[in-house]
JSON list of C-alpha atoms in Angstrom, two decimals:
[
{"chain": "A", "resi": 1, "resn": "MET", "atom": "CA", "xyz": [87.56, -55.51, -55.23]},
{"chain": "A", "resi": 2, "resn": "ARG", "atom": "CA", "xyz": [85.44, -58.64, -54.49]},
{"chain": "A", "resi": 3, "resn": "GLY", "atom": "CA", "xyz": [88.27, -60.15, -56.35]},
{"chain": "A", "resi": 4, "resn": "LEU", "atom": "CA", "xyz": [90.10, -60.25, -53.00]},
{"chain": "A", "resi": 5, "resn": "ARG", "atom": "CA", "xyz": [88.08, -63.23, -52.08]},
{"chain": "A", "resi": 6, "resn": "VAL", "atom": "CA", "xyz": [91.44, -62.66, -53.43]},
{"chain": "A", "resi": 7, "resn": "PHE", "atom": "CA", "xyz": [88.71, -66.99, -46.02]},
{"chain": "A", "resi": 8, "resn": "GLY", "atom": "CA", "xyz": [89.54, -79.27, -30.33]},
{"chain": "A", "resi": 9, "resn": "VAL", "atom": "CA", "xyz": [88.77, -80.75, -27.78]},
{"chain": "A", "resi": 10, "resn": "LEU", "atom": "CA", "xyz": [91.14, -83.35, -26.69]},
{"chain": "A", "resi": 11, "resn": "LEU", "atom": "CA", "xyz": [89.68, -85.48, -23.52]},
{"chain": "A", "resi": 12, "resn": "SER", "atom": "CA", "xyz": [92.59, -87.20, -21.27]},
{"chain": "A", "resi": 13, "resn": "LEU", "atom": "CA", "xyz": [91.16, -89.60, -19.11]},
{"chain": "A", "resi": 14, "resn": "ALA", "atom": "CA", "xyz": [92.85, -91.42, -16.22]},
{"chain": "A", "resi": 15, "resn": "CYS", "atom": "CA", "xyz": [90.57, -94.28, -16.36]},
{"chain": "A", "resi": 16, "resn": "THR", "atom": "CA", "xyz": [88.77, -95.31, -19.82]},
{"chain": "A", "resi": 17, "resn": "ALA", "atom": "CA", "xyz": [85.99, -97.57, -20.80]},
{"chain": "A", "resi": 18, "resn": "PRO", "atom": "CA", "xyz": [87.17, -100.48, -23.14]},
{"chain": "A", "resi": 19, "resn": "GLU", "atom": "CA", "xyz": [84.67, -98.64, -25.87]},
{"chain": "A", "resi": 20, "resn": "ALA", "atom": "CA", "xyz": [86.18, -95.31, -25.38]},
{"chain": "A", "resi": 21, "resn": "ALA", "atom": "CA", "xyz": [89.62, -96.49, -25.66]},
{"chain": "A", "resi": 22, "resn": "SER", "atom": "CA", "xyz": [88.47, -98.00, -28.91]},
{"chain": "A", "resi": 23, "resn": "GLU", "atom": "CA", "xyz": [87.40, -94.92, -30.17]},
{"chain": "A", "resi": 24, "resn": "GLN", "atom": "CA", "xyz": [90.38, -92.76, -29.12]},
{"chain": "A", "resi": 25, "resn": "SER", "atom": "CA", "xyz": [92.48, -95.46, -31.06]},
{"chain": "A", "resi": 26, "resn": "GLU", "atom": "CA", "xyz": [90.42, -94.90, -34.13]},
{"chain": "A", "resi": 27, "resn": "LEU", "atom": "CA", "xyz": [90.97, -91.08, -34.12]},
{"chain": "A", "resi": 28, "resn": "VAL", "atom": "CA", "xyz": [94.85, -91.66, -33.85]},
{"chain": "A", "resi": 29, "resn": "ASP", "atom": "CA", "xyz": [95.06, -94.26, -36.30]},
{"chain": "A", "resi": 30, "resn": "ARG", "atom": "CA", "xyz": [92.90, -92.46, -39.09]},
{"chain": "A", "resi": 31, "resn": "GLY", "atom": "CA", "xyz": [96.05, -90.39, -40.35]},
{"chain": "A", "resi": 32, "resn": "ARG", "atom": "CA", "xyz": [95.74, -87.02, -42.06]},
{"chain": "A", "resi": 33, "resn": "LEU", "atom": "CA", "xyz": [92.87, -85.08, -43.47]},
{"chain": "A", "resi": 34, "resn": "VAL", "atom": "CA", "xyz": [93.38, -85.52, -47.43]},
{"chain": "A", "resi": 35, "resn": "VAL", "atom": "CA", "xyz": [91.54, -84.61, -50.47]},
{"chain": "A", "resi": 36, "resn": "SER", "atom": "CA", "xyz": [89.71, -87.58, -52.01]},
{"chain": "A", "resi": 37, "resn": "ALA", "atom": "CA", "xyz": [87.89, -85.95, -54.92]},
{"chain": "A", "resi": 38, "resn": "THR", "atom": "CA", "xyz": [87.63, -82.65, -56.66]},
{"chain": "A", "resi": 39, "resn": "LEU", "atom": "CA", "xyz": [84.14, -81.70, -57.65]},
{"chain": "A", "resi": 40, "resn": "PHE", "atom": "CA", "xyz": [84.64, -78.38, -59.13]},
{"chain": "A", "resi": 41, "resn": "THR", "atom": "CA", "xyz": [87.83, -76.53, -60.63]},
{"chain": "A", "resi": 42, "resn": "ALA", "atom": "CA", "xyz": [87.24, -73.08, -62.27]},
{"chain": "A", "resi": 43, "resn": "PRO", "atom": "CA", "xyz": [88.21, -72.66, -65.50]},
{"chain": "A", "resi": 44, "resn": "SER", "atom": "CA", "xyz": [91.56, -70.75, -66.28]},
{"chain": "A", "resi": 45, "resn": "ALA", "atom": "CA", "xyz": [89.87, -67.86, -67.29]},
{"chain": "A", "resi": 46, "resn": "GLY", "atom": "CA", "xyz": [87.11, -67.97, -64.69]},
{"chain": "A", "resi": 47, "resn": "ASP", "atom": "CA", "xyz": [86.36, -67.44, -60.85]},
{"chain": "A", "resi": 48, "resn": "GLY", "atom": "CA", "xyz": [85.36, -69.51, -57.92]},
{"chain": "A", "resi": 49, "resn": "ALA", "atom": "CA", "xyz": [87.14, -71.49, -55.65]},
{"chain": "A", "resi": 50, "resn": "PRO", "atom": "CA", "xyz": [87.57, -75.44, -56.00]},
{"chain": "A", "resi": 51, "resn": "VAL", "atom": "CA", "xyz": [85.18, -77.70, -54.28]},
{"chain": "A", "resi": 52, "resn": "ARG", "atom": "CA", "xyz": [86.59, -80.91, -52.70]},
{"chain": "A", "resi": 53, "resn": "LEU", "atom": "CA", "xyz": [85.70, -84.05, -50.68]},
{"chain": "A", "resi": 54, "resn": "TYR", "atom": "CA", "xyz": [88.11, -85.24, -47.99]},
{"chain": "A", "resi": 55, "resn": "ALA", "atom": "CA", "xyz": [88.89, -88.36, -46.43]},
{"chain": "A", "resi": 56, "resn": "TRP", "atom": "CA", "xyz": [91.41, -89.78, -43.87]},
{"chain": "A", "resi": 57, "resn": "GLU", "atom": "CA", "xyz": [94.57, -91.09, -44.96]},
{"chain": "A", "resi": 58, "resn": "ARG", "atom": "CA", "xyz": [94.38, -94.42, -43.08]},
{"chain": "A", "resi": 59, "resn": "GLY", "atom": "CA", "xyz": [90.28, -94.22, -42.05]},
{"chain": "A", "resi": 60, "resn": "GLY", "atom": "CA", "xyz": [88.41, -93.80, -45.15]},
{"chain": "A", "resi": 61, "resn": "PRO", "atom": "CA", "xyz": [85.89, -91.12, -46.30]},
{"chain": "A", "resi": 62, "resn": "ALA", "atom": "CA", "xyz": [85.67, -88.49, -43.63]},
{"chain": "A", "resi": 63, "resn": "GLY", "atom": "CA", "xyz": [81.74, -88.15, -44.32]},
{"chain": "A", "resi": 64, "resn": "LEU", "atom": "CA", "xyz": [82.20, -84.47, -44.07]},
{"chain": "A", "resi": 65, "resn": "PRO", "atom": "CA", "xyz": [80.34, -82.18, -46.63]},
{"chain": "A", "resi": 66, "resn": "ALA", "atom": "CA", "xyz": [81.88, -80.74, -49.82]},
{"chain": "A", "resi": 67, "resn": "ALA", "atom": "CA", "xyz": [84.26, -77.83, -49.06]},
{"chain": "A", "resi": 68, "resn": "HIS", "atom": "CA", "xyz": [86.37, -75.10, -50.59]},
{"chain": "A", "resi": 69, "resn": "GLU", "atom": "CA", "xyz": [88.97, -76.00, -48.01]},
{"chain": "A", "resi": 70, "resn": "ALA", "atom": "CA", "xyz": [89.32, -78.11, -44.61]},
{"chain": "A", "resi": 71, "resn": "PHE", "atom": "CA", "xyz": [91.91, -77.78, -42.03]},
{"chain": "A", "resi": 72, "resn": "GLU", "atom": "CA", "xyz": [92.74, -80.04, -38.85]},
{"chain": "A", "resi": 73, "resn": "GLN", "atom": "CA", "xyz": [92.85, -78.11, -35.71]},
{"chain": "A", "resi": 74, "resn": "GLY", "atom": "CA", "xyz": [93.84, -80.73, -32.98]},
{"chain": "A", "resi": 75, "resn": "ALA", "atom": "CA", "xyz": [91.36, -83.52, -33.38]},
{"chain": "A", "resi": 76, "resn": "ASP", "atom": "CA", "xyz": [88.69, -80.97, -34.62]},
{"chain": "A", "resi": 77, "resn": "VAL", "atom": "CA", "xyz": [88.32, -80.11, -38.52]},
{"chain": "A", "resi": 78, "resn": "VAL", "atom": "CA", "xyz": [87.36, -76.49, -39.55]},
{"chain": "A", "resi": 79, "resn": "LEU", "atom": "CA", "xyz": [85.74, -76.56, -42.90]},
{"chain": "A", "resi": 80, "resn": "ARG", "atom": "CA", "xyz": [84.32, -73.63, -45.12]},
{"chain": "A", "resi": 81, "resn": "THR", "atom": "CA", "xyz": [81.26, -74.82, -47.61]},
{"chain": "A", "resi": 82, "resn": "PRO", "atom": "CA", "xyz": [80.44, -73.48, -50.88]},
{"chain": "A", "resi": 83, "resn": "GLU", "atom": "CA", "xyz": [77.35, -72.05, -49.25]},
{"chain": "A", "resi": 84, "resn": "ARG", "atom": "CA", "xyz": [80.01, -69.76, -47.43]},
{"chain": "A", "resi": 85, "resn": "VAL", "atom": "CA", "xyz": [79.27, -71.41, -44.07]},
{"chain": "A", "resi": 86, "resn": "LEU", "atom": "CA", "xyz": [82.22, -72.11, -41.51]},
{"chain": "A", "resi": 87, "resn": "PHE", "atom": "CA", "xyz": [81.85, -75.22, -39.45]},
{"chain": "A", "resi": 88, "resn": "ARG", "atom": "CA", "xyz": [83.85, -76.72, -36.84]},
{"chain": "A", "resi": 89, "resn": "PHE", "atom": "CA", "xyz": [83.43, -80.72, -36.80]},
{"chain": "A", "resi": 90, "resn": "VAL", "atom": "CA", "xyz": [84.32, -81.89, -33.17]},
{"chain": "A", "resi": 91, "resn": "ASP", "atom": "CA", "xyz": [87.14, -84.71, -33.34]},
{"chain": "A", "resi": 92, "resn": "GLY", "atom": "CA", "xyz": [86.35, -84.62, -36.99]},
{"chain": "A", "resi": 93, "resn": "ASP", "atom": "CA", "xyz": [82.91, -86.42, -36.45]},
{"chain": "A", "resi": 94, "resn": "PRO", "atom": "CA", "xyz": [80.43, -85.24, -38.99]},
{"chain": "A", "resi": 95, "resn": "THR", "atom": "CA", "xyz": [77.55, -85.53, -36.49]},
{"chain": "A", "resi": 96, "resn": "ARG", "atom": "CA", "xyz": [79.03, -83.17, -34.16]},
{"chain": "A", "resi": 97, "resn": "ARG", "atom": "CA", "xyz": [78.73, -80.00, -36.28]},
{"chain": "A", "resi": 98, "resn": "VAL", "atom": "CA", "xyz": [79.33, -76.43, -34.73]},
{"chain": "A", "resi": 99, "resn": "GLU", "atom": "CA", "xyz": [78.29, -73.28, -36.99]},
{"chain": "A", "resi": 100, "resn": "LEU", "atom": "CA", "xyz": [81.06, -70.91, -36.65]},
{"chain": "A", "resi": 101, "resn": "ALA", "atom": "CA", "xyz": [79.93, -68.19, -39.08]},
{"chain": "A", "resi": 102, "resn": "ARG", "atom": "CA", "xyz": [78.05, -67.63, -42.30]},
{"chain": "A", "resi": 103, "resn": "GLU", "atom": "CA", "xyz": [79.15, -65.41, -45.50]},
{"chain": "A", "resi": 104, "resn": "VAL", "atom": "CA", "xyz": [82.70, -66.29, -44.91]},
{"chain": "A", "resi": 105, "resn": "LEU", "atom": "CA", "xyz": [84.09, -65.58, -48.44]},
{"chain": "A", "resi": 106, "resn": "ASP", "atom": "CA", "xyz": [87.67, -66.54, -48.18]},
{"chain": "A", "resi": 107, "resn": "ALA", "atom": "CA", "xyz": [89.85, -69.46, -46.70]},
{"chain": "A", "resi": 108, "resn": "PRO", "atom": "CA", "xyz": [90.24, -68.96, -42.91]},
{"chain": "A", "resi": 109, "resn": "ALA", "atom": "CA", "xyz": [93.60, -69.15, -41.27]},
{"chain": "A", "resi": 110, "resn": "VAL", "atom": "CA", "xyz": [94.21, -71.87, -38.83]},
{"chain": "A", "resi": 111, "resn": "THR", "atom": "CA", "xyz": [96.97, -72.73, -36.35]},
{"chain": "A", "resi": 112, "resn": "ALA", "atom": "CA", "xyz": [96.72, -75.26, -33.45]},
{"chain": "A", "resi": 113, "resn": "ASP", "atom": "CA", "xyz": [95.44, -72.70, -30.88]},
{"chain": "A", "resi": 114, "resn": "ALA", "atom": "CA", "xyz": [93.79, -70.08, -33.13]},
{"chain": "A", "resi": 115, "resn": "LEU", "atom": "CA", "xyz": [91.58, -69.46, -35.93]},
{"chain": "A", "resi": 116, "resn": "ALA", "atom": "CA", "xyz": [91.04, -66.23, -37.82]},
{"chain": "A", "resi": 117, "resn": "PHE", "atom": "CA", "xyz": [88.15, -65.53, -40.57]},
{"chain": "A", "resi": 118, "resn": "VAL", "atom": "CA", "xyz": [86.35, -62.47, -42.18]},
{"chain": "A", "resi": 119, "resn": "VAL", "atom": "CA", "xyz": [82.61, -62.34, -42.63]},
{"chain": "A", "resi": 120, "resn": "VAL", "atom": "CA", "xyz": [81.10, -59.87, -45.10]},
{"chain": "A", "resi": 121, "resn": "ASP", "atom": "CA", "xyz": [78.48, -57.31, -43.30]},
{"chain": "A", "resi": 122, "resn": "GLU", "atom": "CA", "xyz": [76.13, -55.72, -45.68]},
{"chain": "A", "resi": 123, "resn": "GLY", "atom": "CA", "xyz": [74.71, -53.23, -43.13]},
{"chain": "A", "resi": 124, "resn": "PRO", "atom": "CA", "xyz": [73.13, -49.81, -43.32]},
{"chain": "A", "resi": 125, "resn": "GLN", "atom": "CA", "xyz": [76.57, -48.01, -43.42]},
{"chain": "A", "resi": 126, "resn": "GLY", "atom": "CA", "xyz": [77.48, -49.98, -46.34]},
{"chain": "A", "resi": 127, "resn": "THR", "atom": "CA", "xyz": [79.87, -53.40, -47.01]},
{"chain": "A", "resi": 128, "resn": "ALA", "atom": "CA", "xyz": [82.21, -54.16, -44.45]},
{"chain": "A", "resi": 129, "resn": "SER", "atom": "CA", "xyz": [84.69, -56.90, -44.24]},
{"chain": "A", "resi": 130, "resn": "VAL", "atom": "CA", "xyz": [84.54, -57.93, -40.32]},
{"chain": "A", "resi": 131, "resn": "LEU", "atom": "CA", "xyz": [87.68, -60.02, -39.02]},
{"chain": "A", "resi": 132, "resn": "HIS", "atom": "CA", "xyz": [87.23, -62.47, -36.31]},
{"chain": "A", "resi": 133, "resn": "ARG", "atom": "CA", "xyz": [89.91, -64.27, -34.49]},
{"chain": "A", "resi": 134, "resn": "ILE", "atom": "CA", "xyz": [88.96, -67.21, -32.14]},
{"chain": "A", "resi": 135, "resn": "ALA", "atom": "CA", "xyz": [91.79, -68.22, -29.55]},
{"chain": "A", "resi": 136, "resn": "ASP", "atom": "CA", "xyz": [91.51, -69.29, -25.82]},
{"chain": "A", "resi": 137, "resn": "GLY", "atom": "CA", "xyz": [87.77, -69.82, -26.38]},
{"chain": "A", "resi": 138, "resn": "ARG", "atom": "CA", "xyz": [87.02, -66.29, -26.99]},
{"chain": "A", "resi": 139, "resn": "ASP", "atom": "CA", "xyz": [85.59, -65.16, -30.62]},
{"chain": "A", "resi": 140, "resn": "LEU", "atom": "CA", "xyz": [86.89, -61.29, -30.93]},
{"chain": "A", "resi": 141, "resn": "VAL", "atom": "CA", "xyz": [86.46, -58.88, -33.62]},
{"chain": "A", "resi": 142, "resn": "LEU", "atom": "CA", "xyz": [89.73, -57.45, -34.54]},
{"chain": "A", "resi": 143, "resn": "ASP", "atom": "CA", "xyz": [88.44, -55.02, -37.13]},
{"chain": "A", "resi": 144, "resn": "ARG", "atom": "CA", "xyz": [85.62, -54.06, -39.48]},
{"chain": "A", "resi": 145, "resn": "THR", "atom": "CA", "xyz": [87.33, -51.08, -41.25]},
{"chain": "A", "resi": 146, "resn": "LEU", "atom": "CA", "xyz": [88.14, -52.37, -44.46]},
{"chain": "A", "resi": 147, "resn": "TYR", "atom": "CA", "xyz": [85.91, -53.01, -47.45]},
{"chain": "A", "resi": 148, "resn": "ALA", "atom": "CA", "xyz": [87.46, -56.15, -48.60]},
{"chain": "A", "resi": 149, "resn": "LEU", "atom": "CA", "xyz": [89.83, -58.50, -47.02]},
{"chain": "A", "resi": 150, "resn": "GLY", "atom": "CA", "xyz": [91.48, -62.10, -47.60]},
{"chain": "A", "resi": 151, "resn": "GLY", "atom": "CA", "xyz": [94.51, -63.71, -47.72]},
{"chain": "A", "resi": 152, "resn": "LEU", "atom": "CA", "xyz": [94.53, -64.48, -44.06]},
{"chain": "A", "resi": 153, "resn": "ARG", "atom": "CA", "xyz": [97.59, -65.74, -42.16]},
{"chain": "A", "resi": 154, "resn": "PHE", "atom": "CA", "xyz": [98.78, -65.66, -38.65]},
{"chain": "A", "resi": 155, "resn": "ALA", "atom": "CA", "xyz": [102.28, -64.06, -37.78]},
{"chain": "A", "resi": 156, "resn": "PRO", "atom": "CA", "xyz": [104.82, -65.99, -35.47]},
{"chain": "A", "resi": 157, "resn": "ASP", "atom": "CA", "xyz": [103.48, -64.69, -32.34]},
{"chain": "A", "resi": 158, "resn": "GLY", "atom": "CA", "xyz": [100.09, -66.71, -33.16]},
{"chain": "A", "resi": 159, "resn": "ARG", "atom": "CA", "xyz": [98.01, -63.65, -32.26]},
{"chain": "A", "resi": 160, "resn": "THR", "atom": "CA", "xyz": [98.59, -60.89, -35.32]},
{"chain": "A", "resi": 161, "resn": "VAL", "atom": "CA", "xyz": [96.77, -61.70, -38.44]},
{"chain": "A", "resi": 162, "resn": "ILE", "atom": "CA", "xyz": [98.14, -60.50, -41.65]},
{"chain": "A", "resi": 163, "resn": "GLY", "atom": "CA", "xyz": [96.04, -59.86, -44.67]},
{"chain": "A", "resi": 164, "resn": "VAL", "atom": "CA", "xyz": [95.49, -58.44, -47.83]},
{"chain": "A", "resi": 165, "resn": "GLY", "atom": "CA", "xyz": [92.75, -55.72, -48.00]},
{"chain": "A", "resi": 166, "resn": "SER", "atom": "CA", "xyz": [91.58, -52.18, -48.92]},
{"chain": "A", "resi": 167, "resn": "VAL", "atom": "CA", "xyz": [89.15, -49.36, -47.97]},
{"chain": "A", "resi": 168, "resn": "ASN", "atom": "CA", "xyz": [86.38, -48.80, -50.63]},
{"chain": "A", "resi": 169, "resn": "GLY", "atom": "CA", "xyz": [88.15, -47.17, -53.57]},
{"chain": "A", "resi": 170, "resn": "GLY", "atom": "CA", "xyz": [91.65, -47.97, -52.22]},
{"chain": "A", "resi": 171, "resn": "VAL", "atom": "CA", "xyz": [94.32, -50.20, -53.76]},
{"chain": "A", "resi": 172, "resn": "ALA", "atom": "CA", "xyz": [94.79, -53.50, -52.18]},
{"chain": "A", "resi": 173, "resn": "GLY", "atom": "CA", "xyz": [97.78, -53.55, -49.38]},
{"chain": "A", "resi": 174, "resn": "LEU", "atom": "CA", "xyz": [99.01, -55.47, -46.67]},
{"chain": "A", "resi": 175, "resn": "HIS", "atom": "CA", "xyz": [97.56, -54.81, -43.30]},
{"chain": "A", "resi": 176, "resn": "ALA", "atom": "CA", "xyz": [98.18, -56.21, -39.63]},
{"chain": "A", "resi": 177, "resn": "PHE", "atom": "CA", "xyz": [95.89, -56.87, -37.13]},
{"chain": "A", "resi": 178, "resn": "ASP", "atom": "CA", "xyz": [96.09, -57.45, -33.34]},
{"chain": "A", "resi": 179, "resn": "ASP", "atom": "CA", "xyz": [94.33, -56.74, -30.04]},
{"chain": "A", "resi": 180, "resn": "GLU", "atom": "CA", "xyz": [95.13, -52.75, -30.43]},
{"chain": "A", "resi": 181, "resn": "GLY", "atom": "CA", "xyz": [93.67, -52.68, -34.07]},
{"chain": "A", "resi": 182, "resn": "ARG", "atom": "CA", "xyz": [94.61, -52.56, -37.30]},
{"chain": "A", "resi": 183, "resn": "ARG", "atom": "CA", "xyz": [97.99, -51.21, -39.19]},
{"chain": "A", "resi": 184, "resn": "CYS", "atom": "CA", "xyz": [98.24, -50.50, -42.53]},
{"chain": "A", "resi": 185, "resn": "LEU", "atom": "CA", "xyz": [101.49, -52.06, -43.93]},
{"chain": "A", "resi": 186, "resn": "THR", "atom": "CA", "xyz": [101.67, -51.25, -47.64]},
{"chain": "A", "resi": 187, "resn": "ASN", "atom": "CA", "xyz": [99.62, -48.99, -50.11]},
{"chain": "A", "resi": 188, "resn": "CYS", "atom": "CA", "xyz": [98.01, -46.98, -47.30]},
{"chain": "A", "resi": 189, "resn": "ASP", "atom": "CA", "xyz": [97.62, -43.86, -49.10]},
{"chain": "A", "resi": 190, "resn": "ALA", "atom": "CA", "xyz": [96.90, -45.39, -52.70]},
{"chain": "A", "resi": 191, "resn": "ARG", "atom": "CA", "xyz": [93.77, -45.04, -54.45]},
{"chain": "A", "resi": 192, "resn": "VAL", "atom": "CA", "xyz": [92.08, -46.67, -57.70]},
{"chain": "A", "resi": 193, "resn": "GLY", "atom": "CA", "xyz": [93.41, -44.86, -60.71]},
{"chain": "A", "resi": 194, "resn": "SER", "atom": "CA", "xyz": [96.77, -44.02, -58.86]},
{"chain": "A", "resi": 195, "resn": "PRO", "atom": "CA", "xyz": [99.86, -44.51, -61.06]},
{"chain": "A", "resi": 196, "resn": "PRO", "atom": "CA", "xyz": [101.27, -48.17, -60.47]},
{"chain": "A", "resi": 197, "resn": "ASP", "atom": "CA", "xyz": [104.80, -46.81, -59.60]},
{"chain": "A", "resi": 198, "resn": "GLN", "atom": "CA", "xyz": [102.98, -45.41, -56.46]},
{"chain": "A", "resi": 199, "resn": "TRP", "atom": "CA", "xyz": [101.97, -48.87, -54.83]},
{"chain": "A", "resi": 200, "resn": "GLN", "atom": "CA", "xyz": [103.82, -51.73, -53.65]},
{"chain": "A", "resi": 201, "resn": "PRO", "atom": "CA", "xyz": [102.89, -55.12, -55.27]},
{"chain": "A", "resi": 202, "resn": "LEU", "atom": "CA", "xyz": [101.47, -57.76, -53.40]},
{"chain": "A", "resi": 203, "resn": "PRO", "atom": "CA", "xyz": [102.91, -60.89, -52.63]},
{"chain": "A", "resi": 204, "resn": "SER", "atom": "CA", "xyz": [102.77, -63.69, -55.52]},
{"chain": "A", "resi": 205, "resn": "GLY", "atom": "CA", "xyz": [103.38, -66.50, -52.93]},
{"chain": "A", "resi": 206, "resn": "ALA", "atom": "CA", "xyz": [103.94, -66.98, -49.35]},
{"chain": "A", "resi": 207, "resn": "LEU", "atom": "CA", "xyz": [105.34, -64.67, -47.00]},
{"chain": "A", "resi": 208, "resn": "ARG", "atom": "CA", "xyz": [108.54, -65.16, -45.10]},
{"chain": "A", "resi": 209, "resn": "PHE", "atom": "CA", "xyz": [108.46, -64.02, -41.32]},
{"chain": "A", "resi": 210, "resn": "GLU", "atom": "CA", "xyz": [112.21, -63.34, -39.89]},
{"chain": "A", "resi": 211, "resn": "GLY", "atom": "CA", "xyz": [111.80, -61.58, -36.44]},
{"chain": "A", "resi": 212, "resn": "GLY", "atom": "CA", "xyz": [109.56, -58.74, -36.63]},
{"chain": "A", "resi": 213, "resn": "GLU", "atom": "CA", "xyz": [109.78, -58.52, -40.47]},
{"chain": "A", "resi": 214, "resn": "ALA", "atom": "CA", "xyz": [107.67, -60.19, -43.31]},
{"chain": "A", "resi": 215, "resn": "ALA", "atom": "CA", "xyz": [109.30, -60.54, -46.72]},
{"chain": "A", "resi": 216, "resn": "TRP", "atom": "CA", "xyz": [108.16, -61.47, -50.22]},
{"chain": "A", "resi": 217, "resn": "GLU", "atom": "CA", "xyz": [108.77, -61.69, -53.95]},
{"chain": "A", "resi": 218, "resn": "ASP", "atom": "CA", "xyz": [106.64, -59.92, -56.47]},
{"chain": "A", "resi": 219, "resn": "ASP", "atom": "CA", "xyz": [105.72, -61.30, -59.99]},
{"chain": "A", "resi": 220, "resn": "ALA", "atom": "CA", "xyz": [108.81, -59.70, -61.02]},
{"chain": "A", "resi": 221, "resn": "GLY", "atom": "CA", "xyz": [110.97, -61.36, -58.57]},
{"chain": "A", "resi": 222, "resn": "ARG", "atom": "CA", "xyz": [111.95, -58.37, -56.62]},
{"chain": "A", "resi": 223, "resn": "THR", "atom": "CA", "xyz": [111.67, -58.87, -52.62]},
{"chain": "A", "resi": 224, "resn": "HIS", "atom": "CA", "xyz": [109.92, -56.58, -50.50]},
{"chain": "A", "resi": 225, "resn": "VAL", "atom": "CA", "xyz": [110.29, -56.12, -46.61]},
{"chain": "A", "resi": 226, "resn": "VAL", "atom": "CA", "xyz": [107.75, -54.73, -44.15]},
{"chain": "A", "resi": 227, "resn": "THR", "atom": "CA", "xyz": [107.71, -54.82, -40.32]},
{"chain": "A", "resi": 228, "resn": "TRP", "atom": "CA", "xyz": [104.75, -56.63, -38.99]},
{"chain": "A", "resi": 229, "resn": "ARG", "atom": "CA", "xyz": [105.46, -56.38, -35.14]},
{"chain": "A", "resi": 230, "resn": "ARG", "atom": "CA", "xyz": [104.41, -53.13, -33.35]},
{"chain": "A", "resi": 231, "resn": "PRO", "atom": "CA", "xyz": [107.21, -51.03, -31.76]}
]
């Protein structure tokens, strides 16, 4: 099931020295973070996430390490390296690096106010995918009951995390995670070897959120709907 890999601080000062004002101006003028080069792309029949370098639209090379993906979060940059390390670069400054986690095998989910990621724990009780959510300055473990978990995204409430995961020996399905724990949304009782007509296809693209529901199309173009919000 490892194929499931498929995972700011903004200061306002009443009085600012000329040097600080210049630095803030540079941050404002650098534009968006964009891919400047692709160092690796997996062959069509192969495995592995692309490895990229990033630059600022109007500021030149970002000076950040090569990454599978990088996201802006306020003035900061959150970045996952090929070594499976998740970093935060404060104000996008390559010299102000904060290590968030190791063994992060899939892309994180990032919003303006929150960050979610999965760490693989090879513990004495077996392999577990440990889901973290960082929000309001707090790193909270939302779940550690699944063998594999990825494809993370935040629901519209900004707190609930939706992901594709499975127990050991189970069929992958959609799950919702919040402060109260995990809820299985699809394929909850299906196991490896179950007839395909007994489990619900996974999304082939993005989820559409409408109120408390999430909808998606499968590879055959059929629409599926689940309720992600707790009653």
